[in-house]
CSV table of C-alpha atoms in Angstrom, one decimal:
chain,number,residue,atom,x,y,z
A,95,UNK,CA,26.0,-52.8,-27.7
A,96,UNK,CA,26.8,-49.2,-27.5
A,97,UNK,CA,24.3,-47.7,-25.8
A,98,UNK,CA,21.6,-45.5,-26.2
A,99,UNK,CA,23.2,-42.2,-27.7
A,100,UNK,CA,22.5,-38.3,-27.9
A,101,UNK,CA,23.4,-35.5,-30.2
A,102,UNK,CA,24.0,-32.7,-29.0
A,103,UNK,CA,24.8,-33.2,-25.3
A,104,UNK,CA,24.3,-29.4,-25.0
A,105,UNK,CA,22.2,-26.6,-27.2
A,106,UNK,CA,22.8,-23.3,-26.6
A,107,UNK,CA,20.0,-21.0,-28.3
A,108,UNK,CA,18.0,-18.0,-28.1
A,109,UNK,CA,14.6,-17.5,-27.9
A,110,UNK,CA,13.1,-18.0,-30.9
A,111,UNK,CA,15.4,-20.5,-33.1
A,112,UNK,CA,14.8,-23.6,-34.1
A,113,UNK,CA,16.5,-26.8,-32.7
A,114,UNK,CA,17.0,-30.2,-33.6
A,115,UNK,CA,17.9,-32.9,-31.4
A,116,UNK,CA,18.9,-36.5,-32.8
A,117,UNK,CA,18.5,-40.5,-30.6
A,118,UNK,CA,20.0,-43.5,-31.6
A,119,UNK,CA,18.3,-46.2,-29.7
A,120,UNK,CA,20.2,-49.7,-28.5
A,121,UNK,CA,20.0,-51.7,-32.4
A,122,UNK,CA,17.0,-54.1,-32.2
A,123,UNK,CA,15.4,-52.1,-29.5
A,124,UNK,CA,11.5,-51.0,-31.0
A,125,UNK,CA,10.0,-48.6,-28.7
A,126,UNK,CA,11.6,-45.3,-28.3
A,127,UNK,CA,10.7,-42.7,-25.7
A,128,UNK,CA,11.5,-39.2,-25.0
A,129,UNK,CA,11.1,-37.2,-22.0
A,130,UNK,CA,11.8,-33.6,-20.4
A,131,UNK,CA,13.4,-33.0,-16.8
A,132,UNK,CA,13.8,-30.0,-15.6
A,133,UNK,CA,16.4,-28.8,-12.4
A,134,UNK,CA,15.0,-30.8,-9.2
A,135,UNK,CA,12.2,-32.8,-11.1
A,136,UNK,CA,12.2,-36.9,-12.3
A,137,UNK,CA,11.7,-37.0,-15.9
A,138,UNK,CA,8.0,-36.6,-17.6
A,139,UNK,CA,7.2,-38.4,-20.5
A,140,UNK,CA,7.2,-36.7,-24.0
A,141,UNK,CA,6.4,-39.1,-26.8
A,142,UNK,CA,7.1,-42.8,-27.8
A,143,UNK,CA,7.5,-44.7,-31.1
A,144,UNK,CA,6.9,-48.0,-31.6
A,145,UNK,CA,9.0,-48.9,-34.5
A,146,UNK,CA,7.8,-46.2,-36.9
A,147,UNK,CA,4.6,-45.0,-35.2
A,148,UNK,CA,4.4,-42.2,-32.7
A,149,UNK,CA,2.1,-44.3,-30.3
A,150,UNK,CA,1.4,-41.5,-28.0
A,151,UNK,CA,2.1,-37.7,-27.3
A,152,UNK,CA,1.7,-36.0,-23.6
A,153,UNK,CA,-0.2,-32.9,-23.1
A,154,UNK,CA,3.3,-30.9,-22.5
A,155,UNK,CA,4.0,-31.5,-26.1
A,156,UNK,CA,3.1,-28.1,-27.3
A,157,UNK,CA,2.5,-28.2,-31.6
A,158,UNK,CA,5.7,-26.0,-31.4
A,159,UNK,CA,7.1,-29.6,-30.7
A,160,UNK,CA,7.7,-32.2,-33.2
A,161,UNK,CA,9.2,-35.9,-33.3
A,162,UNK,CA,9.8,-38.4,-36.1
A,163,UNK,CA,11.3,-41.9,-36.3
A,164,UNK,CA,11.5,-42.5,-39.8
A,165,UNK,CA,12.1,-46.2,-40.8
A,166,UNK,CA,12.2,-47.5,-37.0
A,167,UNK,CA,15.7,-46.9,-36.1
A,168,UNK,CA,16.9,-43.3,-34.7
A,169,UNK,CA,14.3,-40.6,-33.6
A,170,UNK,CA,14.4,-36.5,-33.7
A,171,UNK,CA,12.6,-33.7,-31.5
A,172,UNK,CA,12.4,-30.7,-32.8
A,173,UNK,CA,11.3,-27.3,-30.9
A,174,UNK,CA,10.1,-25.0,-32.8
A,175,UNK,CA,10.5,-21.0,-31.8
A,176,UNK,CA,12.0,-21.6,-28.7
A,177,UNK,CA,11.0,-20.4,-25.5
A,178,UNK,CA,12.7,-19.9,-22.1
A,179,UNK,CA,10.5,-22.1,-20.7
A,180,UNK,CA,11.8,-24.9,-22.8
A,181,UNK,CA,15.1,-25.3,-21.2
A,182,UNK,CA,15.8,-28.4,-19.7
A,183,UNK,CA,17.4,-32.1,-20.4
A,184,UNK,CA,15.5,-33.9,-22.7
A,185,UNK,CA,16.0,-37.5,-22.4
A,186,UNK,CA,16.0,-40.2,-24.6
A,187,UNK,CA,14.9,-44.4,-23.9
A,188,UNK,CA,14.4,-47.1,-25.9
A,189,UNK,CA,12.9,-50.7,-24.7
A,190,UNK,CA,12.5,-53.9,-26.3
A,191,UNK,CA,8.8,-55.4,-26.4
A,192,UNK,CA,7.8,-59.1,-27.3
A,193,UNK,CA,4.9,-59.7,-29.4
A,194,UNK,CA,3.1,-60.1,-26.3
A,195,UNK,CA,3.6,-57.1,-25.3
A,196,UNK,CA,4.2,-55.7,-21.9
A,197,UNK,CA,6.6,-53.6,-20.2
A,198,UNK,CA,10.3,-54.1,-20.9
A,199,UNK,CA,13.0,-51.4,-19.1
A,200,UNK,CA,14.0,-48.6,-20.6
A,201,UNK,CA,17.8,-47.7,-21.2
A,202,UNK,CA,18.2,-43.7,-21.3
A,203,UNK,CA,20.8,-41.9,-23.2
A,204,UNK,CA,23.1,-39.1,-21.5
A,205,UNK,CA,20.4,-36.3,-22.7
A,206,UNK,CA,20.4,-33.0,-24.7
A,207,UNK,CA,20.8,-30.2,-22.7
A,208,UNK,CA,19.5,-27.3,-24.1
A,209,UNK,CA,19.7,-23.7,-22.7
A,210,UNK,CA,17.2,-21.1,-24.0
A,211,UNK,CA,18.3,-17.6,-23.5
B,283,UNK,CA,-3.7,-41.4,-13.2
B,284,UNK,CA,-0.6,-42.9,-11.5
B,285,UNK,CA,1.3,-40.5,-8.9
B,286,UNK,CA,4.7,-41.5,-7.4
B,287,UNK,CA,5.2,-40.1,-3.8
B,288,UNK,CA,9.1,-40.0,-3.0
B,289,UNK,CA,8.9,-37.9,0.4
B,290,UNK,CA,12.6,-37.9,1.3
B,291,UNK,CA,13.9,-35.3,-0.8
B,292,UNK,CA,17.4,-35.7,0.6
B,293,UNK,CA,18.7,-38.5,2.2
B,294,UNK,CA,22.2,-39.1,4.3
B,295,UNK,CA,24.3,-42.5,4.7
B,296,UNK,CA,27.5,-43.3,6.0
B,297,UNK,CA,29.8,-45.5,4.2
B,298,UNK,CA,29.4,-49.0,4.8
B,299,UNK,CA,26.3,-48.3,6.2
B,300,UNK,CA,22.7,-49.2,5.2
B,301,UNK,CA,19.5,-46.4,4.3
B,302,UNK,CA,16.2,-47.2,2.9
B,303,UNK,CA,14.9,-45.0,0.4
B,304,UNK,CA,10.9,-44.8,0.4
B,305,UNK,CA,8.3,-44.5,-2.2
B,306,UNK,CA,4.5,-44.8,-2.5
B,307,UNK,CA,2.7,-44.6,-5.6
B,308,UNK,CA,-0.9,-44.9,-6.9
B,309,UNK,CA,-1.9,-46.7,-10.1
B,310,UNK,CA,-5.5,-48.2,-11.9
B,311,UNK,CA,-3.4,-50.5,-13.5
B,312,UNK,CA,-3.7,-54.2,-12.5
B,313,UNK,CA,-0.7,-55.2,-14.0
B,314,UNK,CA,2.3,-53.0,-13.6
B,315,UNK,CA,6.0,-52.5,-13.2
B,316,UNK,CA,8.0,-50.9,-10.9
B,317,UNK,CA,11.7,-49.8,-11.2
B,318,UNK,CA,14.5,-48.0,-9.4
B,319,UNK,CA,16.5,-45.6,-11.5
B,320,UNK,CA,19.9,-43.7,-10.3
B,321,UNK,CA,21.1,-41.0,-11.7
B,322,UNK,CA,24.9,-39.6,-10.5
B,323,UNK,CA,25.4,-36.0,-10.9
B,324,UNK,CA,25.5,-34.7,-14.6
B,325,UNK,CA,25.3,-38.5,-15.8
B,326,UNK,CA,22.3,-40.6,-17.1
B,327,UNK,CA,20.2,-43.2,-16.1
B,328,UNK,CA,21.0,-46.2,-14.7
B,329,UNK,CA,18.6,-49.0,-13.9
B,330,UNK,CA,19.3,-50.0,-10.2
B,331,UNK,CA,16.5,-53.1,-9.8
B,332,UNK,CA,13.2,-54.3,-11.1
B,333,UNK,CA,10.4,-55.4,-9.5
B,334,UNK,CA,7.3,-57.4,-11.6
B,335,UNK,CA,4.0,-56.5,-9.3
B,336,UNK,CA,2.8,-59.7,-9.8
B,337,UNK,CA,5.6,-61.2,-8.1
B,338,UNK,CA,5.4,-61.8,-3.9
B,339,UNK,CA,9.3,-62.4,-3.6
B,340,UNK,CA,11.0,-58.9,-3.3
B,341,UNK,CA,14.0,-58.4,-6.1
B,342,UNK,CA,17.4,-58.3,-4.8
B,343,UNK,CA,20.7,-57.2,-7.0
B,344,UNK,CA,23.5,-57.3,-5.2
B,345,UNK,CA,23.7,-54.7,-2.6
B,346,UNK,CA,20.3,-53.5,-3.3
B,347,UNK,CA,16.7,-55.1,-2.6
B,348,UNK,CA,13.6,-53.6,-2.8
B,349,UNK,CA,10.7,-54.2,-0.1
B,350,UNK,CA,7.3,-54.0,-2.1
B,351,UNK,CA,4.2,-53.9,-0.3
B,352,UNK,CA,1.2,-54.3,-3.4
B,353,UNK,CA,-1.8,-53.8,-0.9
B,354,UNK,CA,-0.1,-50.4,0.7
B,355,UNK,CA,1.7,-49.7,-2.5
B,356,UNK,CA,4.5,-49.1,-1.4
B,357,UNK,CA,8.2,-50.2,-3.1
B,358,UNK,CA,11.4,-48.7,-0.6
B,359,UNK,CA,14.9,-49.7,-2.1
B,360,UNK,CA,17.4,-50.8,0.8
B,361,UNK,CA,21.3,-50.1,-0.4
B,362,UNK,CA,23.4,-52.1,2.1
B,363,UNK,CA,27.3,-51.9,2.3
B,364,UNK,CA,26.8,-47.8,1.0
B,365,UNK,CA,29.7,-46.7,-1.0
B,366,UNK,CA,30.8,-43.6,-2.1
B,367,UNK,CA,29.6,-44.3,-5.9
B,368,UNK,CA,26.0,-44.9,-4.5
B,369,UNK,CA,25.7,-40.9,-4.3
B,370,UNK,CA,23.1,-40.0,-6.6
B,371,UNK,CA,19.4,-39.0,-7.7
B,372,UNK,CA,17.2,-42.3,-7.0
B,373,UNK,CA,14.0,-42.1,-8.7
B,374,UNK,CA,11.5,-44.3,-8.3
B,375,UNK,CA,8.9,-45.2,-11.1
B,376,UNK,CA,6.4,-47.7,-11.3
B,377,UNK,CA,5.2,-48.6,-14.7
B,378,UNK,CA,1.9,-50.0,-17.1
B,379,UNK,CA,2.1,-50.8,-20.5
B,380,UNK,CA,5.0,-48.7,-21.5
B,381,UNK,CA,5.0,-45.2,-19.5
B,382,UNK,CA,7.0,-44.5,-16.7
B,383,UNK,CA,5.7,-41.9,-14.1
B,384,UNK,CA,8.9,-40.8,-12.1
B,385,UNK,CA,8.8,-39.9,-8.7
B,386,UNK,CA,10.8,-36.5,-7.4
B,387,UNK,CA,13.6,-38.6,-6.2
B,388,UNK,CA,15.4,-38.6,-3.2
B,389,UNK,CA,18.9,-37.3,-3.4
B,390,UNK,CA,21.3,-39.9,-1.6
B,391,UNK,CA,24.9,-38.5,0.1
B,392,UNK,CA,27.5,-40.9,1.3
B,393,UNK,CA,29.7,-40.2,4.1
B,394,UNK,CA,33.1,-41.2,3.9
């Protein structure tokens, strides 16, 4: 078991671009979360999948942000037009849940850093 | 909604030594999770203990234990035996169905 992983570990872009950040989640693991801290703060929720389906988005996702999980397995967030205010670590989790449901814990990757300028 | 109260914002500890790092929180869930995360400078996080609400015994793992008090909602993690690799970001965050609300956290220096 590898770990959760993170690609980049740091974006560099200016204001304006595009970026794309990828999350491969443990294997077998079928809910997948991502989150935003910022310098000083815990971690806010973002989104999470559940398998394929996004289950759930946070009011701090703007529609300039976007995330997918096609076919279950490894997950993107994409910003759209960056802004300066979007710099920050953007974390990624995934959990395993029974078919019973509940809460399971959530193993984070190393994040994306991404710089705005 | 749930809040997550971590009022120590920095916290001190000499080696060898034992500190207890607070947190209060408030949920409308009646079933709920509560966990302890570290997070070491410029590293990710790690999952220091869990704690099932429903449970009365308090979770230990290894050096750390948690003291969880449902009725006052309260959940402090006790590090005993500090070491020097215990300096990090603790974040508390107690959990429902899936999302975790994280605390501020309480950054923790050790002493040699």
């Amino acid at each position: 078991d590898t770990g959760v992983s993170q690609d980049p570990r740091h974006k560099i872009t200016k204001r304006g671009q595009n970026v794309t950040f990828r999350c491969d989640p443990i294997s077998e693991h079928n809910r997948l979360y991502w989150y935003r801290q910022t310098l000083g703060q815990g971690p806010e929720f973002l989104t999470y999948f559940q398998n394929e389906a996004q289950l759930e988005k946070s009011r701090l996702l703007s529609d300039r942000f976007s995330a997918e999980r096609p076919k279950g397995s490894f997950s993107t967030l994409e910003i759209q037009r960056t802004e300066q205010g979007d710099s920050a670590m953007y974390l990624c989790a995934s959990s395993l849940i029974g078919r019973n449901g509940g809460t399971d814990t959530q193993y984070f990757g190393p994040g994306t850093r991404l710089t705005v300028l | 909604a749930q809040t997550v109260t971590q009022s120590q914002p920095e916290m001190s500890v000499q080696e060898a030594e034992t500190v207890t790092l607070s947190c209060t929180y408030d949920t409308s869930e009646s079933d709920y999770y509560l966990f302890w995360y570290k997070q070491p400078p410029s590293r990710q996080m790690i999952l220091v203990i869990r704690q099932e609400a429903y449970k009365q015994q308090n979770a230990t793992e290894n050096r750390f234990s948690v003291n969880f008090q449902k009725a006052a909602k309260s959940f402090s993690l006790k590090i005993s035996d500090s070491q020097l690799g215990d300096a990090a970001m603790y974040f508390c965050a107690p959990t429902g169905t899936y999302k975790y609300i994280f605390g501020t956290g309480t950054r923790l220096k050790v002493l040699a």
